[in-house]
């Protein structure tokens, strides 16, 4: 190659590089991503066999699953698990470290922030005197119950739906947010809701209510399971799936990260979120319920909602608690 042709090649490579970096949101760039074939799937991704029968309804009936223990005692309340946390000086909180809007790392401060992180910090404020006395442990959706059973965390604050089946393994606080399962897809995909997912590929996270529901409500979809909802956004962007289906709250956090995606269709479920707590730690359940009660009454719940979740719609106000005794 002559020196002049070499120079020309280098210059055009540089120009390509520069234009490639100039605006990652231009359409040409997006189309380039779209035609990129066969990128690798995230680790632990599994395609469920298309003839796998949908999971059976568990038939577990615990009355109102969202009814929880009445708060007692306020900040000075005593009990074995409360005393153990005070002796340690830190509240161990299990959450997803990459869930936009709920629990994710603020790129400037490096702190884990979001709706769930803020609720957990309020428990630490009441129990230990400072919202900063928390230690966050990263959990996948499928690890939540086990982490509580193994006592590697005191509480789980991770968009966790209260169900009768889960209540056989762990305890829950009262409801602190209500979500509903919907669908995230690329804009103009032609998908308008769950009914359009027949014959389509859908990403969901294993160990979730979203997985069970999509398999029951849309058995004609091909389901890809991955460890986290952030993984689902990546495989959607790579066009390895046509849609992601989970709670509207989580989907709002994904949609905020990619303007080419949108949340569609009606909600097909009601997902009451509770703070997960090790079964038997009734003192901690009552304590967390006292904190949630304070947040509902003193306006903190509204402040936290307005800080993170207004993309879900106007503030609906905190869900009213129900108590079992
Ligand atoms: N709310 C659903 C559940 O608890 C999905 C939430 C999540 O994966 O974090 O299974």
mmCIF file of N, CA and C in Angstrom, residues 207-303:
data_model
loop_
_atom_site.group_PDB
_atom_site.id
_atom_site.type_symbol
_atom_site.label_atom_id
_atom_site.label_comp_id
_atom_site.label_asym_id
_atom_site.label_seq_id
_atom_site.Cartn_x
_atom_site.Cartn_y
_atom_site.Cartn_z
ATOM 1 N N UNK A 207 -37.123 -16.698 39.170
ATOM 2 C CA UNK A 207 -37.472 -16.508 40.576
ATOM 3 C C UNK A 207 -38.431 -15.357 40.818
ATOM 4 N N UNK A 208 -39.184 -14.960 39.794
ATOM 5 C CA UNK A 208 -40.088 -13.813 39.949
ATOM 6 C C UNK A 208 -41.550 -14.202 39.707
ATOM 7 N N UNK A 209 -42.435 -13.371 40.235
ATOM 8 C CA UNK A 209 -43.856 -13.535 39.940
ATOM 9 C C UNK A 209 -44.106 -13.260 38.453
ATOM 10 N N UNK A 210 -43.245 -12.416 37.857
ATOM 11 C CA UNK A 210 -43.417 -12.062 36.436
ATOM 12 C C UNK A 210 -43.263 -13.291 35.544
ATOM 13 N N UNK A 211 -42.292 -14.144 35.882
ATOM 14 C CA UNK A 211 -42.053 -15.356 35.090
ATOM 15 C C UNK A 211 -43.277 -16.273 35.159
ATOM 16 N N UNK A 212 -43.750 -16.544 36.370
ATOM 17 C CA UNK A 212 -44.893 -17.448 36.507
ATOM 18 C C UNK A 212 -46.108 -16.903 35.760
ATOM 19 N N UNK A 213 -46.318 -15.570 35.881
ATOM 20 C CA UNK A 213 -47.528 -15.019 35.273
ATOM 21 C C UNK A 213 -47.463 -15.032 33.758
ATOM 22 N N UNK A 214 -46.304 -14.708 33.197
ATOM 23 C CA UNK A 214 -46.242 -14.670 31.723
ATOM 24 C C UNK A 214 -46.428 -16.081 31.176
ATOM 25 N N UNK A 215 -45.916 -17.072 31.896
ATOM 26 C CA UNK A 215 -46.055 -18.454 31.396
ATOM 27 C C UNK A 215 -47.499 -18.928 31.489
ATOM 28 N N UNK A 216 -48.217 -18.427 32.488
ATOM 29 C CA UNK A 216 -49.633 -18.820 32.598
ATOM 30 C C UNK A 216 -50.498 -18.035 31.623
ATOM 31 N N UNK A 217 -50.228 -16.719 31.504
ATOM 32 C CA UNK A 217 -51.123 -15.860 30.715
ATOM 33 C C UNK A 217 -50.798 -15.881 29.228
ATOM 34 N N UNK A 218 -49.535 -16.197 28.897
ATOM 35 C CA UNK A 218 -49.165 -16.214 27.478
ATOM 36 C C UNK A 218 -48.271 -17.424 27.194
ATOM 37 N N UNK A 219 -48.865 -18.636 27.262
ATOM 38 C CA UNK A 219 -48.049 -19.838 27.074
ATOM 39 C C UNK A 219 -47.462 -19.949 25.662
ATOM 40 N N UNK A 220 -47.979 -19.149 24.719
ATOM 41 C CA UNK A 220 -47.474 -19.228 23.339
ATOM 42 C C UNK A 220 -46.230 -18.361 23.127
ATOM 43 N N UNK A 221 -45.753 -17.692 24.171
ATOM 44 C CA UNK A 221 -44.515 -16.903 24.038
ATOM 45 C C UNK A 221 -43.312 -17.797 24.323
ATOM 46 N N UNK A 222 -42.187 -17.484 23.674
ATOM 47 C CA UNK A 222 -40.932 -18.169 23.999
ATOM 48 C C UNK A 222 -40.237 -17.358 25.076
ATOM 49 N N UNK A 223 -39.932 -18.015 26.198
ATOM 50 C CA UNK A 223 -39.439 -17.271 27.365
ATOM 51 C C UNK A 223 -37.936 -17.468 27.544
ATOM 52 N N UNK A 224 -37.219 -16.346 27.636
ATOM 53 C CA UNK A 224 -35.790 -16.370 27.957
ATOM 54 C C UNK A 224 -35.645 -15.854 29.383
ATOM 55 N N UNK A 225 -35.004 -16.634 30.260
ATOM 56 C CA UNK A 225 -34.799 -16.143 31.628
ATOM 57 C C UNK A 225 -33.340 -15.736 31.815
ATOM 58 N N UNK A 226 -33.158 -14.655 32.570
ATOM 59 C CA UNK A 226 -31.819 -14.106 32.862
ATOM 60 C C UNK A 226 -31.794 -13.723 34.350
ATOM 61 N N UNK A 227 -30.612 -13.442 34.915
ATOM 62 C CA UNK A 227 -30.549 -13.167 36.357
ATOM 63 C C UNK A 227 -31.096 -11.806 36.802
ATOM 64 N N UNK A 228 -31.000 -10.764 35.968
ATOM 65 C CA UNK A 228 -31.453 -9.431 36.429
ATOM 66 C C UNK A 228 -32.239 -8.723 35.325
ATOM 67 N N UNK A 229 -33.035 -7.730 35.745
ATOM 68 C CA UNK A 229 -33.843 -6.975 34.765
ATOM 69 C C UNK A 229 -32.954 -6.138 33.858
ATOM 70 N N UNK A 230 -31.777 -5.730 34.347
ATOM 71 C CA UNK A 230 -30.834 -4.989 33.492
ATOM 72 C C UNK A 230 -30.379 -5.890 32.334
ATOM 73 N N UNK A 231 -30.231 -7.208 32.610
ATOM 74 C CA UNK A 231 -29.882 -8.149 31.531
ATOM 75 C C UNK A 231 -30.989 -8.171 30.475
ATOM 76 N N UNK A 232 -32.246 -8.098 30.946
ATOM 77 C CA UNK A 232 -33.371 -8.121 29.992
ATOM 78 C C UNK A 232 -33.323 -6.910 29.058
ATOM 79 N N UNK A 233 -32.950 -5.734 29.608
ATOM 80 C CA UNK A 233 -32.875 -4.552 28.742
ATOM 81 C C UNK A 233 -31.816 -4.767 27.665
ATOM 82 N N UNK A 234 -30.681 -5.346 28.050
ATOM 83 C CA UNK A 234 -29.603 -5.564 27.074
ATOM 84 C C UNK A 234 -30.072 -6.511 25.960
ATOM 85 N N UNK A 235 -30.713 -7.616 26.309
ATOM 86 C CA UNK A 235 -31.109 -8.556 25.242
ATOM 87 C C UNK A 235 -32.229 -7.971 24.377
ATOM 88 N N UNK A 236 -33.029 -7.057 24.956
ATOM 89 C CA UNK A 236 -34.037 -6.369 24.131
ATOM 90 C C UNK A 236 -33.337 -5.425 23.153
ATOM 91 N N UNK A 237 -32.351 -4.683 23.652
ATOM 92 C CA UNK A 237 -31.615 -3.747 22.787
ATOM 93 C C UNK A 237 -30.870 -4.489 21.680
ATOM 94 N N UNK A 238 -30.436 -5.699 21.991
ATOM 95 C CA UNK A 238 -29.731 -6.512 20.982
ATOM 96 C C UNK A 238 -30.699 -7.222 20.056
ATOM 97 N N UNK A 239 -31.989 -7.009 20.265
ATOM 98 C CA UNK A 239 -33.053 -7.655 19.472
ATOM 99 C C UNK A 239 -33.014 -9.179 19.590
ATOM 100 N N UNK A 240 -32.504 -9.657 20.715
ATOM 101 C CA UNK A 240 -32.536 -11.109 20.920
ATOM 102 C C UNK A 240 -33.879 -11.530 21.500
ATOM 103 N N UNK A 241 -34.636 -10.569 22.010
ATOM 104 C CA UNK A 241 -36.028 -10.803 22.400
ATOM 105 C C UNK A 241 -36.871 -9.660 21.836
ATOM 106 N N UNK A 242 -38.198 -9.865 21.817
ATOM 107 C CA UNK A 242 -39.112 -8.843 21.310
ATOM 108 C C UNK A 242 -39.660 -7.982 22.440
ATOM 109 N N UNK A 243 -39.582 -8.494 23.671
ATOM 110 C CA UNK A 243 -40.208 -7.770 24.779
ATOM 111 C C UNK A 243 -39.631 -8.234 26.111
ATOM 112 N N UNK A 244 -39.903 -7.409 27.130
ATOM 113 C CA UNK A 244 -39.591 -7.743 28.525
ATOM 114 C C UNK A 244 -40.917 -7.596 29.266
ATOM 115 N N UNK A 245 -41.215 -8.515 30.195
ATOM 116 C CA UNK A 245 -42.464 -8.338 30.939
ATOM 117 C C UNK A 245 -42.231 -8.475 32.438
ATOM 118 N N UNK A 246 -42.532 -7.388 33.142
ATOM 119 C CA UNK A 246 -42.502 -7.401 34.609
ATOM 120 C C UNK A 246 -43.305 -6.203 35.125
ATOM 121 N N UNK A 247 -43.079 -5.856 36.383
ATOM 122 C CA UNK A 247 -43.821 -4.763 37.007
ATOM 123 C C UNK A 247 -43.588 -3.448 36.262
ATOM 124 N N UNK A 248 -44.658 -2.648 36.143
ATOM 125 C CA UNK A 248 -44.540 -1.340 35.475
ATOM 126 C C UNK A 248 -43.463 -0.469 36.124
ATOM 127 N N UNK A 249 -43.277 -0.627 37.439
ATOM 128 C CA UNK A 249 -42.297 0.172 38.176
ATOM 129 C C UNK A 249 -40.871 -0.134 37.695
ATOM 130 N N UNK A 250 -40.575 -1.418 37.536
ATOM 131 C CA UNK A 250 -39.247 -1.824 37.068
ATOM 132 C C UNK A 250 -39.089 -1.439 35.593
ATOM 133 N N UNK A 251 -40.154 -1.645 34.808
ATOM 134 C CA UNK A 251 -40.081 -1.307 33.374
ATOM 135 C C UNK A 251 -39.865 0.191 33.177
ATOM 136 N N UNK A 252 -40.442 1.021 34.052
ATOM 137 C CA UNK A 252 -40.231 2.479 33.942
ATOM 138 C C UNK A 252 -38.748 2.795 34.097
ATOM 139 N N UNK A 253 -38.083 2.061 34.987
ATOM 140 C CA UNK A 253 -36.650 2.274 35.192
ATOM 141 C C UNK A 253 -35.835 1.845 33.985
ATOM 142 N N UNK A 254 -36.278 0.794 33.285
ATOM 143 C CA UNK A 254 -35.580 0.354 32.073
ATOM 144 C C UNK A 254 -35.862 1.335 30.931
ATOM 145 N N UNK A 255 -37.131 1.723 30.788
ATOM 146 C CA UNK A 255 -37.516 2.629 29.681
ATOM 147 C C UNK A 255 -36.767 3.961 29.793
ATOM 148 N N UNK A 256 -36.502 4.400 31.023
ATOM 149 C CA UNK A 256 -35.796 5.669 31.223
ATOM 150 C C UNK A 256 -34.356 5.586 30.716
ATOM 151 N N UNK A 257 -33.867 4.364 30.521
ATOM 152 C CA UNK A 257 -32.478 4.198 30.067
ATOM 153 C C UNK A 257 -32.376 4.031 28.560
ATOM 154 N N UNK A 258 -33.528 3.943 27.867
ATOM 155 C CA UNK A 258 -33.471 3.773 26.416
ATOM 156 C C UNK A 258 -34.707 4.395 25.768
ATOM 157 N N UNK A 259 -34.522 5.571 25.145
ATOM 158 C CA UNK A 259 -35.674 6.279 24.572
ATOM 159 C C UNK A 259 -36.308 5.550 23.394
ATOM 160 N N UNK A 260 -35.686 4.478 22.916
ATOM 161 C CA UNK A 260 -36.290 3.720 21.811
ATOM 162 C C UNK A 260 -37.238 2.640 22.314
ATOM 163 N N UNK A 261 -37.396 2.540 23.651
ATOM 164 C CA UNK A 261 -38.302 1.534 24.206
ATOM 165 C C UNK A 261 -39.542 2.210 24.778
ATOM 166 N N UNK A 262 -40.616 1.424 24.949
ATOM 167 C CA UNK A 262 -41.812 1.965 25.606
ATOM 168 C C UNK A 262 -42.558 0.866 26.339
ATOM 169 N N UNK A 263 -43.317 1.281 27.365
ATOM 170 C CA UNK A 263 -44.130 0.354 28.148
ATOM 171 C C UNK A 263 -45.521 0.344 27.527
ATOM 172 N N UNK A 264 -46.057 -0.865 27.248
ATOM 173 C CA UNK A 264 -47.349 -0.955 26.553
ATOM 174 C C UNK A 264 -48.303 -1.897 27.297
ATOM 175 N N UNK A 265 -49.599 -1.770 26.940
ATOM 176 C CA UNK A 265 -50.633 -2.688 27.420
ATOM 177 C C UNK A 265 -51.096 -2.376 28.829
ATOM 178 N N UNK A 266 -52.205 -3.017 29.168
ATOM 179 C CA UNK A 266 -52.765 -2.865 30.513
ATOM 180 C C UNK A 266 -51.979 -3.718 31.493
ATOM 181 N N UNK A 267 -52.061 -3.379 32.770
ATOM 182 C CA UNK A 267 -51.459 -4.231 33.804
ATOM 183 C C UNK A 267 -52.260 -5.529 33.889
ATOM 184 N N UNK A 268 -51.553 -6.664 33.996
ATOM 185 C CA UNK A 268 -52.249 -7.955 34.095
ATOM 186 C C UNK A 268 -52.166 -8.520 35.515
ATOM 187 N N UNK A 269 -51.692 -7.718 36.459
ATOM 188 C CA UNK A 269 -51.616 -8.213 37.835
ATOM 189 C C UNK A 269 -51.535 -7.033 38.785
ATOM 190 N N UNK A 270 -51.720 -7.316 40.057
ATOM 191 C CA UNK A 270 -51.419 -6.334 41.100
ATOM 192 C C UNK A 270 -50.278 -6.932 41.914
ATOM 193 N N UNK A 271 -49.203 -6.171 42.054
ATOM 194 C CA UNK A 271 -48.009 -6.650 42.759
ATOM 195 C C UNK A 271 -47.803 -5.776 43.996
ATOM 196 N N UNK A 272 -48.278 -6.227 45.151
ATOM 197 C CA UNK A 272 -48.043 -5.449 46.371
ATOM 198 C C UNK A 272 -46.635 -5.694 46.901
ATOM 199 N N UNK A 273 -45.827 -4.639 46.978
ATOM 200 C CA UNK A 273 -44.443 -4.794 47.447
ATOM 201 C C UNK A 273 -44.381 -4.727 48.966
ATOM 202 N N UNK A 274 -43.623 -5.657 49.553
ATOM 203 C CA UNK A 274 -43.361 -5.616 50.984
ATOM 204 C C UNK A 274 -41.866 -5.745 51.223
ATOM 205 N N UNK A 275 -41.431 -5.297 52.399
ATOM 206 C CA UNK A 275 -40.044 -5.527 52.818
ATOM 207 C C UNK A 275 -39.978 -6.970 53.312
ATOM 208 N N UNK A 276 -39.082 -7.769 52.748
ATOM 209 C CA UNK A 276 -38.932 -9.160 53.170
ATOM 210 C C UNK A 276 -38.108 -9.230 54.450
ATOM 211 N N UNK A 277 -38.534 -10.093 55.360
ATOM 212 C CA UNK A 277 -37.874 -10.224 56.673
ATOM 213 C C UNK A 277 -37.807 -11.712 57.019
ATOM 214 N N UNK A 278 -36.736 -12.119 57.710
ATOM 215 C CA UNK A 278 -36.606 -13.531 58.093
ATOM 216 C C UNK A 278 -37.819 -13.958 58.922
ATOM 217 N N UNK A 279 -38.383 -15.116 58.548
ATOM 218 C CA UNK A 279 -39.557 -15.624 59.255
ATOM 219 C C UNK A 279 -39.222 -15.829 60.734
ATOM 220 N N UNK A 280 -40.108 -15.418 61.602
ATOM 221 C CA UNK A 280 -39.868 -15.566 63.045
ATOM 222 C C UNK A 280 -39.349 -14.287 63.692
ATOM 223 N N UNK A 281 -38.777 -13.373 62.887
ATOM 224 C CA UNK A 281 -38.278 -12.106 63.451
ATOM 225 C C UNK A 281 -39.430 -11.096 63.577
ATOM 226 N N UNK A 282 -40.407 -11.478 64.411
ATOM 227 C CA UNK A 282 -41.621 -10.658 64.510
ATOM 228 C C UNK A 282 -41.325 -9.258 65.042
ATOM 229 N N UNK A 283 -40.310 -9.141 65.932
ATOM 230 C CA UNK A 283 -39.971 -7.810 66.448
ATOM 231 C C UNK A 283 -39.531 -6.885 65.314
ATOM 232 N N UNK A 284 -38.790 -7.448 64.359
ATOM 233 C CA UNK A 284 -38.324 -6.632 63.231
ATOM 234 C C UNK A 284 -39.481 -6.305 62.276
ATOM 235 N N UNK A 285 -40.383 -7.273 62.076
ATOM 236 C CA UNK A 285 -41.560 -7.001 61.225
ATOM 237 C C UNK A 285 -42.346 -5.823 61.807
ATOM 238 N N UNK A 286 -42.601 -5.891 63.125
ATOM 239 C CA UNK A 286 -43.382 -4.812 63.758
ATOM 240 C C UNK A 286 -42.628 -3.483 63.686
ATOM 241 N N UNK A 287 -41.287 -3.545 63.817
ATOM 242 C CA UNK A 287 -40.477 -2.321 63.781
ATOM 243 C C UNK A 287 -40.538 -1.680 62.384
ATOM 244 N N UNK A 288 -40.340 -2.512 61.352
ATOM 245 C CA UNK A 288 -40.380 -1.993 59.975
ATOM 246 C C UNK A 288 -41.772 -1.412 59.694
ATOM 247 N N UNK A 289 -42.807 -2.080 60.216
ATOM 248 C CA UNK A 289 -44.167 -1.553 60.000
ATOM 249 C C UNK A 289 -44.359 -0.204 60.697
ATOM 250 N N UNK A 290 -43.688 -0.012 61.844
ATOM 251 C CA UNK A 290 -43.765 1.289 62.530
ATOM 252 C C UNK A 290 -43.081 2.355 61.672
ATOM 253 N N UNK A 291 -41.934 1.999 61.071
ATOM 254 C CA UNK A 291 -41.260 2.967 60.185
ATOM 255 C C UNK A 291 -42.151 3.303 58.987
ATOM 256 N N UNK A 292 -42.726 2.261 58.370
ATOM 257 C CA UNK A 292 -43.584 2.521 57.196
ATOM 258 C C UNK A 292 -44.766 3.405 57.585
ATOM 259 N N UNK A 293 -45.287 3.182 58.780
ATOM 260 C CA UNK A 293 -46.385 4.000 59.278
ATOM 261 C C UNK A 293 -45.958 5.460 59.395
ATOM 262 N N UNK A 294 -44.750 5.671 59.947
ATOM 263 C CA UNK A 294 -44.223 7.043 60.054
ATOM 264 C C UNK A 294 -44.088 7.680 58.666
ATOM 265 N N UNK A 295 -43.535 6.892 57.710
ATOM 266 C CA UNK A 295 -43.325 7.446 56.356
ATOM 267 C C UNK A 295 -44.656 7.844 55.716
ATOM 268 N N UNK A 296 -45.709 7.034 55.997
ATOM 269 C CA UNK A 296 -47.032 7.367 55.434
ATOM 270 C C UNK A 296 -47.573 8.641 56.070
ATOM 271 N N UNK A 297 -47.338 8.790 57.384
ATOM 272 C CA UNK A 297 -47.957 9.904 58.117
ATOM 273 C C UNK A 297 -47.190 11.208 58.010
ATOM 274 N N UNK A 298 -45.834 11.147 58.001
ATOM 275 C CA UNK A 298 -45.083 12.419 58.077
ATOM 276 C C UNK A 298 -44.689 12.987 56.707
ATOM 277 N N UNK A 299 -45.199 12.356 55.633
ATOM 278 C CA UNK A 299 -44.949 12.903 54.295
ATOM 279 C C UNK A 299 -43.679 12.373 53.633
ATOM 280 N N UNK A 300 -42.886 11.571 54.374
ATOM 281 C CA UNK A 300 -41.630 11.071 53.791
ATOM 282 C C UNK A 300 -41.908 10.141 52.611
ATOM 283 N N UNK A 301 -42.961 9.316 52.721
ATOM 284 C CA UNK A 301 -43.285 8.402 51.614
ATOM 285 C C UNK A 301 -43.489 9.208 50.326
ATOM 286 N N UNK A 302 -44.256 10.303 50.465
ATOM 287 C CA UNK A 302 -44.540 11.146 49.297
ATOM 288 C C UNK A 302 -43.265 11.780 48.750
ATOM 289 N N UNK A 303 -42.400 12.236 49.646
ATOM 290 C CA UNK A 303 -41.137 12.837 49.206
ATOM 291 C C UNK A 303 -40.324 11.802 48.421
#
